[in-house]
């Protein structure tokens, strides 16, 4: 079985909308596109190494909007993400059926995602794709969360965990804090949520 790993840039109040730039996603009147930029430095070797490790050659599972952004950029910037053109890009969409970007495969439903998850192959990384993430969380299809948590709140915008998120426990598997106070935290599924009384 293939693991589905969600990689997200997220604010302290859970916003994931448009971390990369002002034109990325301004839907809903969102005004803070590109909110991650002030926190990254090209001189930070540790962060660069970790980002490179997380962007290893793995198949991708993407929502339509993120796929369109990726397909317009990465085919001609593959030096920054080695292997991006060679891996399979699985796109969940009810409106798209083909793309000029090589190795793109289109899925229509949650059942298609489940079939893919139970197939042979590499782990599946989910980048961006806020709407798709909500579907994956609702249907208990996320195995790991690789989060970059930024020391800001935005108050509005699309959030990582929506109303359909089911109760799940996670275990921290790896973490670092950058000089700019960004927390890289990787979590894996740890079964059901346990409850009790503090101090008992």
CSV table of C-alpha atoms in Angstrom, one decimal:
chain,number,residue,atom,x,y,z
A,1,UNK,CA,0.0,0.0,0.0
A,2,UNK,CA,1.2,3.5,-0.8
A,3,UNK,CA,1.3,6.2,1.9
A,4,UNK,CA,-0.4,9.5,1.2
A,5,UNK,CA,1.7,12.3,2.6
A,6,UNK,CA,0.4,15.9,2.9
A,7,UNK,CA,3.0,18.6,2.7
A,8,UNK,CA,1.7,22.0,3.7
A,9,UNK,CA,2.9,25.5,4.6
A,10,UNK,CA,0.5,26.6,7.4
A,11,UNK,CA,0.1,29.7,9.7
A,12,UNK,CA,-0.5,29.4,13.4
A,13,UNK,CA,-4.2,29.8,12.8
A,14,UNK,CA,-4.3,27.1,10.2
A,15,UNK,CA,-4.3,29.1,6.9
A,16,UNK,CA,-2.8,27.4,3.9
A,17,UNK,CA,-4.0,29.7,1.1
A,18,UNK,CA,-1.5,31.1,-1.4
A,19,UNK,CA,1.8,30.7,0.5
A,20,UNK,CA,3.9,31.1,-2.6
A,21,UNK,CA,2.9,34.4,-4.1
A,22,UNK,CA,0.3,37.1,-4.5
A,23,UNK,CA,-1.2,35.6,-7.8
A,24,UNK,CA,-1.3,32.1,-6.5
A,25,UNK,CA,-4.9,32.2,-5.1
A,26,UNK,CA,-6.7,35.4,-4.3
A,27,UNK,CA,-10.2,33.8,-4.1
A,28,UNK,CA,-12.4,35.1,-1.4
A,29,UNK,CA,-10.6,38.4,-1.5
A,30,UNK,CA,-7.4,36.9,0.1
A,31,UNK,CA,-4.8,39.7,0.4
A,32,UNK,CA,-1.8,37.9,1.9
A,33,UNK,CA,-0.5,35.7,-1.0
A,34,UNK,CA,3.2,35.0,-0.6
A,35,UNK,CA,3.2,35.1,3.2
A,36,UNK,CA,6.0,32.5,3.4
A,37,UNK,CA,8.6,34.6,1.5
A,38,UNK,CA,10.0,36.7,4.4
A,39,UNK,CA,10.8,33.6,6.4
A,40,UNK,CA,13.1,31.8,3.9
A,41,UNK,CA,16.8,32.6,3.3
A,42,UNK,CA,19.0,31.2,0.6
A,43,UNK,CA,21.8,31.1,3.1
A,44,UNK,CA,20.0,28.6,5.4
A,45,UNK,CA,21.6,25.4,4.4
A,46,UNK,CA,19.7,23.2,6.9
A,47,UNK,CA,16.4,24.3,5.6
A,48,UNK,CA,17.5,23.9,2.0
A,49,UNK,CA,18.7,20.4,2.7
A,50,UNK,CA,15.4,19.5,4.4
A,51,UNK,CA,13.3,21.0,1.6
A,52,UNK,CA,15.3,19.0,-0.9
A,53,UNK,CA,14.8,15.8,1.0
A,54,UNK,CA,11.1,16.4,1.2
A,55,UNK,CA,10.9,17.1,-2.5
A,56,UNK,CA,12.5,13.8,-3.3
A,57,UNK,CA,11.4,11.9,-6.4
A,58,UNK,CA,8.0,10.6,-5.5
A,59,UNK,CA,4.7,10.4,-7.3
A,60,UNK,CA,2.4,13.4,-6.7
A,61,UNK,CA,-1.3,13.5,-5.9
A,62,UNK,CA,-2.7,17.0,-6.8
A,63,UNK,CA,-5.9,18.9,-7.0
A,64,UNK,CA,-6.8,20.6,-10.3
A,65,UNK,CA,-5.8,24.1,-9.4
A,66,UNK,CA,-2.4,23.2,-8.0
A,67,UNK,CA,-1.8,20.9,-11.0
A,68,UNK,CA,-2.4,23.8,-13.4
A,69,UNK,CA,0.0,26.0,-11.4
A,70,UNK,CA,2.6,23.3,-11.4
A,71,UNK,CA,2.1,22.4,-15.1
A,72,UNK,CA,2.7,26.0,-16.0
A,73,UNK,CA,5.9,26.3,-14.0
A,74,UNK,CA,7.8,23.1,-13.3
A,75,UNK,CA,8.3,21.7,-16.8
A,76,UNK,CA,10.8,24.5,-17.5
A,77,UNK,CA,12.2,24.9,-14.0
A,78,UNK,CA,13.0,21.2,-13.3
A,79,UNK,CA,16.5,22.1,-12.2
A,80,UNK,CA,15.0,23.3,-8.9
A,81,UNK,CA,13.0,20.1,-8.4
A,82,UNK,CA,15.0,17.1,-9.9
A,83,UNK,CA,12.7,14.4,-11.2
A,84,UNK,CA,9.5,16.4,-11.2
A,85,UNK,CA,8.9,15.8,-14.9
A,86,UNK,CA,9.6,12.1,-14.6
A,87,UNK,CA,7.3,11.2,-11.7
A,88,UNK,CA,3.7,10.4,-12.2
A,89,UNK,CA,1.3,13.3,-11.4
A,90,UNK,CA,-2.1,12.0,-10.4
A,91,UNK,CA,-4.7,14.8,-10.7
A,92,UNK,CA,-8.1,14.6,-9.1
A,93,UNK,CA,-10.5,16.5,-11.3
A,94,UNK,CA,-14.0,16.2,-12.7
A,95,UNK,CA,-13.3,18.6,-15.5
A,96,UNK,CA,-9.8,17.9,-16.8
A,97,UNK,CA,-8.9,14.7,-18.7
A,98,UNK,CA,-5.6,15.4,-20.3
A,99,UNK,CA,-2.4,17.6,-20.2
A,100,UNK,CA,0.7,18.2,-22.2
A,101,UNK,CA,2.8,17.7,-19.1
A,102,UNK,CA,4.3,14.2,-19.3
A,103,UNK,CA,3.2,11.4,-16.9
A,104,UNK,CA,-0.1,13.1,-15.9
A,105,UNK,CA,-2.9,10.7,-14.9
A,106,UNK,CA,-6.4,11.9,-14.1
A,107,UNK,CA,-8.6,10.6,-11.3
A,108,UNK,CA,-12.3,11.3,-10.9
A,109,UNK,CA,-13.4,10.1,-7.4
A,110,UNK,CA,-12.5,9.1,-3.9
A,111,UNK,CA,-12.8,5.5,-5.1
A,112,UNK,CA,-10.1,6.2,-7.7
A,113,UNK,CA,-7.8,7.6,-4.9
A,114,UNK,CA,-8.4,4.5,-2.8
A,115,UNK,CA,-7.5,2.2,-5.7
A,116,UNK,CA,-4.4,4.2,-6.3
A,117,UNK,CA,-3.4,4.1,-2.6
A,118,UNK,CA,-3.7,0.3,-2.6
A,119,UNK,CA,-1.6,-0.1,-5.8
A,120,UNK,CA,2.2,-0.7,-6.0
A,121,UNK,CA,4.5,2.3,-6.3
A,122,UNK,CA,6.1,5.1,-4.4
A,123,UNK,CA,4.5,7.2,-1.7
A,124,UNK,CA,2.2,9.9,-2.9
A,125,UNK,CA,2.9,13.5,-2.0
A,126,UNK,CA,0.2,16.1,-1.8
A,127,UNK,CA,1.4,19.7,-2.3
A,128,UNK,CA,-0.9,22.6,-2.2
A,129,UNK,CA,-4.3,21.2,-3.2
A,130,UNK,CA,-6.4,22.6,-0.3
A,131,UNK,CA,-9.7,21.2,-1.5
A,132,UNK,CA,-8.3,17.8,-2.2
A,133,UNK,CA,-6.7,17.7,1.3
A,134,UNK,CA,-10.1,18.3,2.8
A,135,UNK,CA,-11.4,15.3,0.9
A,136,UNK,CA,-8.5,13.1,2.0
A,137,UNK,CA,-8.9,14.1,5.6
A,138,UNK,CA,-12.7,13.5,5.5
A,139,UNK,CA,-12.3,10.0,4.1
A,140,UNK,CA,-9.3,9.0,6.4
A,141,UNK,CA,-6.8,8.7,3.5
A,142,UNK,CA,-3.9,10.7,5.0
A,143,UNK,CA,-1.0,8.7,6.5
A,144,UNK,CA,1.4,11.5,7.3
A,145,UNK,CA,1.5,15.3,7.6
A,146,UNK,CA,4.7,17.2,6.8
A,147,UNK,CA,4.0,20.7,8.0
A,148,UNK,CA,6.0,24.0,7.9
A,149,UNK,CA,4.4,26.1,10.6
A,150,UNK,CA,4.9,29.9,10.3
A,151,UNK,CA,4.8,32.3,13.3
A,152,UNK,CA,2.0,34.4,11.9
A,153,UNK,CA,-1.8,34.5,12.0
A,154,UNK,CA,-3.9,35.8,9.1
A,155,UNK,CA,-7.4,35.5,10.4
A,156,UNK,CA,-9.0,34.6,7.1
A,157,UNK,CA,-8.2,32.2,4.2
A,158,UNK,CA,-8.5,28.6,3.3
A,159,UNK,CA,-7.5,26.4,6.2
A,160,UNK,CA,-5.7,23.1,6.5
A,161,UNK,CA,-8.3,21.4,8.7
A,162,UNK,CA,-11.9,22.0,7.7
A,163,UNK,CA,-15.2,20.8,9.2
A,164,UNK,CA,-15.0,17.4,7.6
A,165,UNK,CA,-11.7,16.4,9.4
A,166,UNK,CA,-12.1,13.3,11.4
A,167,UNK,CA,-10.6,12.7,14.9
A,168,UNK,CA,-7.1,11.1,14.5
A,169,UNK,CA,-4.0,10.9,16.7
A,170,UNK,CA,-0.6,11.6,15.3
A,171,UNK,CA,3.0,11.0,16.4
A,172,UNK,CA,5.8,13.5,15.8
A,173,UNK,CA,8.6,11.8,13.8
A,174,UNK,CA,10.9,14.6,13.0
A,175,UNK,CA,11.2,18.4,13.7
A,176,UNK,CA,13.5,21.4,13.4
A,177,UNK,CA,13.1,25.1,14.1
A,178,UNK,CA,14.7,27.5,11.6
A,179,UNK,CA,16.4,30.7,12.6
A,180,UNK,CA,13.3,32.5,11.4
A,181,UNK,CA,11.1,30.5,13.8
A,182,UNK,CA,9.5,28.3,11.2
A,183,UNK,CA,8.7,24.9,12.7
A,184,UNK,CA,9.2,21.9,10.3
A,185,UNK,CA,7.2,19.1,11.9
A,186,UNK,CA,6.5,15.7,10.4
A,187,UNK,CA,3.7,13.6,11.9
A,188,UNK,CA,2.4,10.0,11.2
A,189,UNK,CA,-0.8,8.4,12.0
A,190,UNK,CA,-1.0,7.0,15.5
A,191,UNK,CA,-4.5,5.4,15.7
A,192,UNK,CA,-7.5,6.8,17.5
A,193,UNK,CA,-7.8,9.8,19.7
A,194,UNK,CA,-7.5,8.8,23.4
A,195,UNK,CA,-9.2,10.7,26.2
A,196,UNK,CA,-9.0,10.8,29.9
A,197,UNK,CA,-8.7,13.0,33.0
A,198,UNK,CA,-5.5,15.0,33.6
A,199,UNK,CA,-3.7,13.9,36.7
A,200,UNK,CA,-5.6,10.6,37.1
